[in-house]
Amino acid sequence: MLLSALLILPLLGVLVPLWAHQYGRTRCAWATAAAPALALLILFLNLPGIADGQVLASRATWIPALGLEWHVRLDGLAWLFALLILGIGLLVILYARYYLSEKDSMARFYSYLMLFMLAMLGVVLSGNLIQLWMFWELTSISSFLLISFWWHKSEARRGARMALTITGAGGLFLLAGFLMLGQVVGSYDLDQVLAQGDLIREHAWYPAILICVLLGAFTKSAQFPFHFWLPHAMAAPTPVSAYLHSATMVKAGIFLLARMYPALAGTELWFVIVSSVGMATLLVGGYFALYKHDLKGLLAYSTVSHLGLITLLLGLDTQLAAIAAVFHIINHATFKASLFMAAGIIDHECGTRDMRYLNGLWRYMPHTAALAMVAAAAMAGVPLLNGFLSKEMFFAETLQQELLGGLSWLIPALATLAGVFSVAYSARFIHDVFFNGEPIGLDRTPHEPPRYMKIPVEILVALCLLVGILPSFTVDGLLRMASGAVLATELPTYNLSIWHGFNFPLLMSVIALIGGITLYSQRKRLFLFHSRFERFDASETFERQMQKFLAWAVSLQAKVDNQSFQRYLFALLSLALLMAATPLLDLYHLEGGRELHPLDGVSLMGFVLLAVGSVATVIWHQQRLVSLLMLSVVGLVVSVAFARFSAPDLALTQLAVEVVTVILLMLALFFLPQKSHPDSSPSRLVRDLGLAAVFGGIIGSISYALMTRPLDSISHFFLENSKSGGGGTNAVNVILVDFRGFDTLGEITVLGIAALGIYKLLLRLRLYMPASDGEGRAWAVERHPRMLATLSQSLLPLALLVSVYIFLRGHNLPGGGFIAGLVTAVAMILQYVAHGVDWLQPRLQHLKYQRMIAWGVLISTMTGMASWLFDRPFLTSWFDYLHWPLVGKFEIASAIAFDLGVYLTVVGATLLILANLGKMTTVARPQRQAEE
Amino acid sequence: MLTFAIWVGFVLLSLSLLLNFWRLLVGPEVIDRILALDTMYINTIALIILYGLSAASGLYFEAALLIAMLGFVSTIAVCKYLLRGDIIE
């Protein structure tokens, strides 16, 4: 349980800033920091166990049928990452308090940040692959929100969209990889997956699994050729860059590589892909970092480069390389986060991040300059700083491998070249910003930032120094713990010390240092050379490709779908025809053996009305009002037919629906052209008529065939069990609220969503109203006839009484929430018709239909969930009989609460739609002149 | 006796439904059609009650009640439409 708290705390933390921001900015920051601080404490409480090499776990069943389990798993690697996420997260919270301006919404920022923290912790602490993937996706979404925090800037929106597209696509590959992995191993449990490494590596699916998982990791960690999203994500506020793009999110891909290391690594394929991608990223990132004039751009590309370095180490496939990778993860997180924060301070105080204007800041902000210079030196790999140690290990490992046979010297050579780049851009960061003359064209005089803004940087830089000078006292234990979890075997012996004697790695470091400084001193020539290349902007290219893709999708859609309703209907009916007609051909006899009912005169008359009414509807389709009247006859006969053939529930529903439909159509008719289009061409008429006739014939045949055969359906089950199982004698209602209650819940939810959608669509719609009716007669002067007003008002209580009656008895006799809701809605609509919106609005101002829908769905859902309290599945109903004085035996069932939800939703949805359709012209009532 | 009366009732009501439907079909004015439809609703109430009598069951009463209470709402809507165009103002 204590482990789950590591995830529950940041989840609660998402809400904290939303509540705390009203108490001021500093208090908001403190309150937000409480949850991660507590989580950090819990993390340290678990340290002794982890240090002994244990794997702590907390499990709970989630959806066992799908192999899904809530599994929080803490081992050395997860512990290290959780420490980075929580520790740097806390520093970022402090830093952001001073970074964000008064105009920015602090609550929104902190909420997103906590959401992201939750997602990252979820990734590193997941013990189940699917659970891990879910949090993985959450990191993509929350980082999208964070990058686009300044949503008014186009570059922020673009950057966020690009990051989401790339990482989201990678996430889909990852899911595919995980699903295959789960199939191969037979479980999504991480412990089992990691233990089955040999099985996975020998399986035929291994290449597919590996490529899918690697695509997920590479897109997330901005590896070449997916690296281009990371520099554009720099449009985010700097605290976000410091957190996401140095310490955490981009490390999620690396984390995944390290996590899956025991299961997937150790093959030729792994080595080829991972190391070559890592090497390419290392060089590309380092090279482009040289040419960035934007401070954050430089840091972004250097991050890409360092991520490539870690990937390369994991790809080298020796145990020491993996240890070096873990070590560099720690070091990179500390120096890069502090560098981003320093860049943010400079931006904050100077108003620009362009290194062509920023010069000589040493004089204005010596304190910040000193901190930034130490961090940059760590990035370059200068001795006595943490970056030096891991880089030294990296160089040593490149020398140890013989993976390329005779060309194995290439790897250390390229690594040294990358080292040269790294020193050169670090030198630029130090020299160009803090020395090199005076600042150019700043609109203010730079000065030191607020005291507390520097504290996070100070802490991180102190860590760089401590680790760099006293590695075995500070970081050794942590490193052993995390590496042990990566390798899942005994650790090889290694020595974390500053001085290894004169050897090759030291020589490589010296070459890198001298080469880098030389390269930097020749930067003018280098820039000139680089400017001769064609300019390439990844963001524009990406946007262009996306636009092309969209245009292609639109044109494809236009080919399939020309928005002609007739065409849809034709395609739909033809397909249905084909599927319905084929089985009929196999039928031996159309007529089954069942005896037919005798035909009586009244039924015959009903058939005549139904048939002639339907045909008349079609014949008069050009005069819409008349056509509607014909349609009403059809509806009326159908409801009577329901009553006649023992379906009173359906009859009641059909009657109420009929009225609502007529009103809806009348409302819509008012805004539509009064006369329809001229007739279709004769050939189309023949085609449509033919289709309609054949379809009618087929459906008629099917119905006849069905009804003349003895029917054995599941309805007997419902009839027999409705009283004993659901406590009601009306099987229809018991099915709705009990047996198939989940369907009903879904339906009312859809109904509510549809009503809200219509409301939103109509909200700003103002239409012209015709000045006269179709025949040119002016409208009547009297808006609300007195007689109608009086009559409708007295009808309302009566109708409400009937609704209550129908509602209450619905469980045992025809009725229920749905019908009662419709009756209430019709009675209310009558008030609207009789009195108008203006009269009703002040009388109903406390009745919000949207809330009514929300309450309805909520009550139904809560009724369903209440059964969980009694350890029963969702929506189990309960009923009992009580003996009340006077009333006698009385049944109470939980289903009635569910039905109440249905009732509220139906009333709310119907009224929301109809009343808003009616409101469209009431405000201004602009009139359009009658067409002559 | 009751059986006979119900039988006669059925014949007369069916006849009047058909006649009303004829009026609905031929018009000539929209008003005629609306009145015809409204009368059909009223005929239906009688028909359902009559059917309840013949089947000796009270179950059909609610259907008749609903038609009586709500059936005229659509007539009102159509009339309002003819008068003012916009039925909810």
PDB file of C-alpha atoms in Angstrom, chain A residues 602 605 608-609 612-613 616 620 625-626 629-630 632-633 636 640 643-644 646 652 655 658-659 662-663 666-667 669-670 674 779-784 788 791 795 798-799 802 805-806 809 813-814 819 823 826 829-830 832-833 836-838 914 918 921-922 925, chain B residues 10-11 13-18 21-22 24-27 29-35 37 40-42 44-45 47-48 51 58-89:
ATOM      1  CA  VAL A 602     -60.626  -3.598 -37.188  1.00  0.00           C
ATOM      2  CA  MET A 605     -58.834  -1.279 -41.320  1.00  0.00           C
ATOM      3  CA  VAL A 608     -55.300  -0.105 -44.803  1.00  0.00           C
ATOM      4  CA  LEU A 609     -54.619   3.080 -42.852  1.00  0.00           C
ATOM      5  CA  VAL A 612     -52.179   4.131 -47.487  1.00  0.00           C
ATOM      6  CA  GLY A 613     -50.731   6.542 -44.916  1.00  0.00           C
ATOM      7  CA  ALA A 616     -49.429   9.152 -48.986  1.00  0.00           C
ATOM      8  CA  TRP A 620     -47.012  14.443 -50.692  1.00  0.00           C
ATOM      9  CA  LEU A 625     -46.716  19.898 -43.693  1.00  0.00           C
ATOM     10  CA  VAL A 626     -49.178  17.558 -45.397  1.00  0.00           C
ATOM     11  CA  LEU A 629     -49.759  14.861 -41.152  1.00  0.00           C
ATOM     12  CA  MET A 630     -49.748  11.614 -43.127  1.00  0.00           C
ATOM     13  CA  SER A 632     -48.733  11.097 -37.941  1.00  0.00           C
ATOM     14  CA  VAL A 633     -51.395   8.652 -39.116  1.00  0.00           C
ATOM     15  CA  LEU A 636     -50.909   6.586 -34.545  1.00  0.00           C
ATOM     16  CA  VAL A 640     -52.611   1.266 -31.601  1.00  0.00           C
ATOM     17  CA  ALA A 643     -51.677  -1.927 -27.858  1.00  0.00           C
ATOM     18  CA  ARG A 644     -53.735  -4.416 -29.870  1.00  0.00           C
ATOM     19  CA  SER A 646     -50.224  -6.980 -26.237  1.00  0.00           C
ATOM     20  CA  LEU A 652     -47.276   4.186 -24.449  1.00  0.00           C
ATOM     21  CA  LEU A 655     -47.475   7.613 -28.429  1.00  0.00           C
ATOM     22  CA  GLU A 658     -44.918  10.480 -31.718  1.00  0.00           C
ATOM     23  CA  VAL A 659     -45.882  13.786 -30.141  1.00  0.00           C
ATOM     24  CA  VAL A 662     -44.059  16.056 -34.529  1.00  0.00           C
ATOM     25  CA  ILE A 663     -42.966  19.003 -32.415  1.00  0.00           C
ATOM     26  CA  MET A 666     -42.388  21.395 -36.838  1.00  0.00           C
ATOM     27  CA  LEU A 667     -39.564  23.336 -35.206  1.00  0.00           C
ATOM     28  CA  LEU A 669     -39.597  22.734 -40.688  1.00  0.00           C
ATOM     29  CA  PHE A 670     -39.918  26.389 -39.870  1.00  0.00           C
ATOM     30  CA  GLN A 674     -41.161  25.167 -47.448  1.00  0.00           C
ATOM     31  CA  TRP A 779     -48.352  35.673 -39.520  1.00  0.00           C
ATOM     32  CA  ALA A 780     -51.174  36.085 -37.030  1.00  0.00           C
ATOM     33  CA  VAL A 781     -50.768  38.954 -34.592  1.00  0.00           C
ATOM     34  CA  GLU A 782     -51.710  37.093 -31.434  1.00  0.00           C
ATOM     35  CA  ARG A 783     -48.664  35.249 -30.188  1.00  0.00           C
ATOM     36  CA  HIS A 784     -50.090  33.248 -27.331  1.00  0.00           C
ATOM     37  CA  LEU A 788     -54.506  27.691 -25.090  1.00  0.00           C
ATOM     38  CA  LEU A 791     -55.836  25.131 -20.839  1.00  0.00           C
ATOM     39  CA  LEU A 795     -52.905  20.415 -17.820  1.00  0.00           C
ATOM     40  CA  LEU A 798     -52.375  16.600 -14.271  1.00  0.00           C
ATOM     41  CA  ALA A 799     -49.672  15.432 -16.645  1.00  0.00           C
ATOM     42  CA  VAL A 802     -49.780  10.875 -14.565  1.00  0.00           C
ATOM     43  CA  TYR A 805     -48.137   7.306 -11.474  1.00  0.00           C
ATOM     44  CA  ILE A 806     -46.616   5.755 -14.591  1.00  0.00           C
ATOM     45  CA  ARG A 809     -45.972   1.470 -11.100  1.00  0.00           C
ATOM     46  CA  LEU A 813     -47.341  -2.722 -14.843  1.00  0.00           C
ATOM     47  CA  PRO A 814     -46.781  -0.880 -18.124  1.00  0.00           C
ATOM     48  CA  ILE A 819     -42.357   6.866 -20.627  1.00  0.00           C
ATOM     49  CA  VAL A 823     -44.945  12.543 -20.658  1.00  0.00           C
ATOM     50  CA  VAL A 826     -44.432  16.817 -23.599  1.00  0.00           C
ATOM     51  CA  ILE A 829     -43.185  21.597 -24.173  1.00  0.00           C
ATOM     52  CA  LEU A 830     -46.845  22.454 -24.251  1.00  0.00           C
ATOM     53  CA  TYR A 832     -43.380  26.532 -24.136  1.00  0.00           C
ATOM     54  CA  VAL A 833     -45.790  26.473 -27.066  1.00  0.00           C
ATOM     55  CA  GLY A 836     -43.289  31.198 -25.094  1.00  0.00           C
ATOM     56  CA  VAL A 837     -39.729  31.091 -23.836  1.00  0.00           C
ATOM     57  CA  ASP A 838     -39.795  34.580 -22.367  1.00  0.00           C
ATOM     58  CA  LEU A 914     -36.676  21.282 -28.087  1.00  0.00           C
ATOM     59  CA  GLY A 918     -37.416  27.037 -30.216  1.00  0.00           C
ATOM     60  CA  THR A 921     -35.261  33.316 -33.185  1.00  0.00           C
ATOM     61  CA  THR A 922     -36.448  34.792 -29.920  1.00  0.00           C
ATOM     62  CA  ARG A 925     -35.998  37.925 -34.600  1.00  0.00           C
TER      63      ARG A 925
ATOM     64  CA  PHE B  10     -66.133  -1.420 -33.672  1.00  0.00           C
ATOM     65  CA  VAL B  11     -67.889  -1.189 -37.029  1.00  0.00           C
ATOM     66  CA  LEU B  13     -65.519   3.526 -35.237  1.00  0.00           C
ATOM     67  CA  SER B  14     -63.686   1.836 -38.076  1.00  0.00           C
ATOM     68  CA  LEU B  15     -66.003   3.514 -40.498  1.00  0.00           C
ATOM     69  CA  SER B  16     -65.439   6.916 -38.993  1.00  0.00           C
ATOM     70  CA  LEU B  17     -61.654   6.373 -38.969  1.00  0.00           C
ATOM     71  CA  LEU B  18     -61.750   5.534 -42.650  1.00  0.00           C
ATOM     72  CA  PHE B  21     -58.691   9.380 -43.309  1.00  0.00           C
ATOM     73  CA  TRP B  22     -60.495  10.119 -46.565  1.00  0.00           C
ATOM     74  CA  LEU B  24     -57.224  13.808 -44.555  1.00  0.00           C
ATOM     75  CA  LEU B  25     -56.311  12.588 -48.004  1.00  0.00           C
ATOM     76  CA  VAL B  26     -58.527  14.866 -50.060  1.00  0.00           C
ATOM     77  CA  GLY B  27     -58.221  18.035 -48.017  1.00  0.00           C
ATOM     78  CA  GLU B  29     -57.410  22.932 -47.077  1.00  0.00           C
ATOM     79  CA  VAL B  30     -54.685  22.158 -44.550  1.00  0.00           C
ATOM     80  CA  ILE B  31     -57.206  23.019 -41.835  1.00  0.00           C
ATOM     81  CA  ASP B  32     -59.432  20.183 -43.041  1.00  0.00           C
ATOM     82  CA  ARG B  33     -56.539  17.782 -42.835  1.00  0.00           C
ATOM     83  CA  ILE B  34     -55.570  18.888 -39.336  1.00  0.00           C
ATOM     84  CA  LEU B  35     -59.111  18.518 -38.086  1.00  0.00           C
ATOM     85  CA  LEU B  37     -56.165  13.945 -37.973  1.00  0.00           C
ATOM     86  CA  MET B  40     -58.716  10.299 -35.822  1.00  0.00           C
ATOM     87  CA  TYR B  41     -56.922  10.629 -32.494  1.00  0.00           C
ATOM     88  CA  ILE B  42     -60.289  10.886 -30.734  1.00  0.00           C
ATOM     89  CA  THR B  44     -58.585   5.946 -31.553  1.00  0.00           C
ATOM     90  CA  ILE B  45     -59.267   6.691 -27.888  1.00  0.00           C
ATOM     91  CA  LEU B  47     -61.343   2.242 -30.210  1.00  0.00           C
ATOM     92  CA  ILE B  48     -58.807   1.411 -27.501  1.00  0.00           C
ATOM     93  CA  TYR B  51     -60.998  -3.033 -27.140  1.00  0.00           C
ATOM     94  CA  GLY B  58     -57.774  -2.477 -17.728  1.00  0.00           C
ATOM     95  CA  LEU B  59     -54.350  -2.477 -19.283  1.00  0.00           C
ATOM     96  CA  TYR B  60     -55.413  -0.450 -22.287  1.00  0.00           C
ATOM     97  CA  PHE B  61     -56.810   2.384 -20.270  1.00  0.00           C
ATOM     98  CA  GLU B  62     -53.441   4.162 -19.956  1.00  0.00           C
ATOM     99  CA  ALA B  63     -52.886   4.186 -23.680  1.00  0.00           C
ATOM    100  CA  ALA B  64     -56.242   5.874 -24.129  1.00  0.00           C
ATOM    101  CA  LEU B  65     -55.427   8.269 -21.300  1.00  0.00           C
ATOM    102  CA  LEU B  66     -52.139   9.261 -22.914  1.00  0.00           C
ATOM    103  CA  ILE B  67     -53.782   9.898 -26.273  1.00  0.00           C
ATOM    104  CA  ALA B  68     -56.458  11.977 -24.586  1.00  0.00           C
ATOM    105  CA  MET B  69     -53.884  13.991 -22.673  1.00  0.00           C
ATOM    106  CA  LEU B  70     -51.117  14.364 -25.223  1.00  0.00           C
ATOM    107  CA  GLY B  71     -52.679  13.628 -28.592  1.00  0.00           C
ATOM    108  CA  PHE B  72     -53.915  17.152 -29.026  1.00  0.00           C
ATOM    109  CA  VAL B  73     -50.433  18.588 -28.418  1.00  0.00           C
ATOM    110  CA  SER B  74     -49.366  17.761 -31.952  1.00  0.00           C
ATOM    111  CA  THR B  75     -52.559  19.359 -33.273  1.00  0.00           C
ATOM    112  CA  ILE B  76     -51.739  22.466 -31.273  1.00  0.00           C
ATOM    113  CA  ALA B  77     -48.204  22.462 -32.636  1.00  0.00           C
ATOM    114  CA  VAL B  78     -49.433  22.294 -36.217  1.00  0.00           C
ATOM    115  CA  CYS B  79     -52.013  25.009 -35.630  1.00  0.00           C
ATOM    116  CA  LYS B  80     -49.449  27.255 -33.987  1.00  0.00           C
ATOM    117  CA  TYR B  81     -47.229  26.647 -36.950  1.00  0.00           C
ATOM    118  CA  LEU B  82     -49.944  27.836 -39.292  1.00  0.00           C
ATOM    119  CA  LEU B  83     -50.626  30.883 -37.159  1.00  0.00           C
ATOM    120  CA  ARG B  84     -47.128  32.047 -36.300  1.00  0.00           C
ATOM    121  CA  GLY B  85     -44.623  29.799 -38.040  1.00  0.00           C
ATOM    122  CA  ASP B  86     -42.416  29.520 -34.976  1.00  0.00           C
ATOM    123  CA  ILE B  87     -44.157  27.207 -32.532  1.00  0.00           C
ATOM    124  CA  ILE B  88     -42.009  28.051 -29.504  1.00  0.00           C
ATOM    125  CA  GLU B  89     -41.494  31.772 -29.394  1.00  0.00           C
TER     126      GLU B  89
END
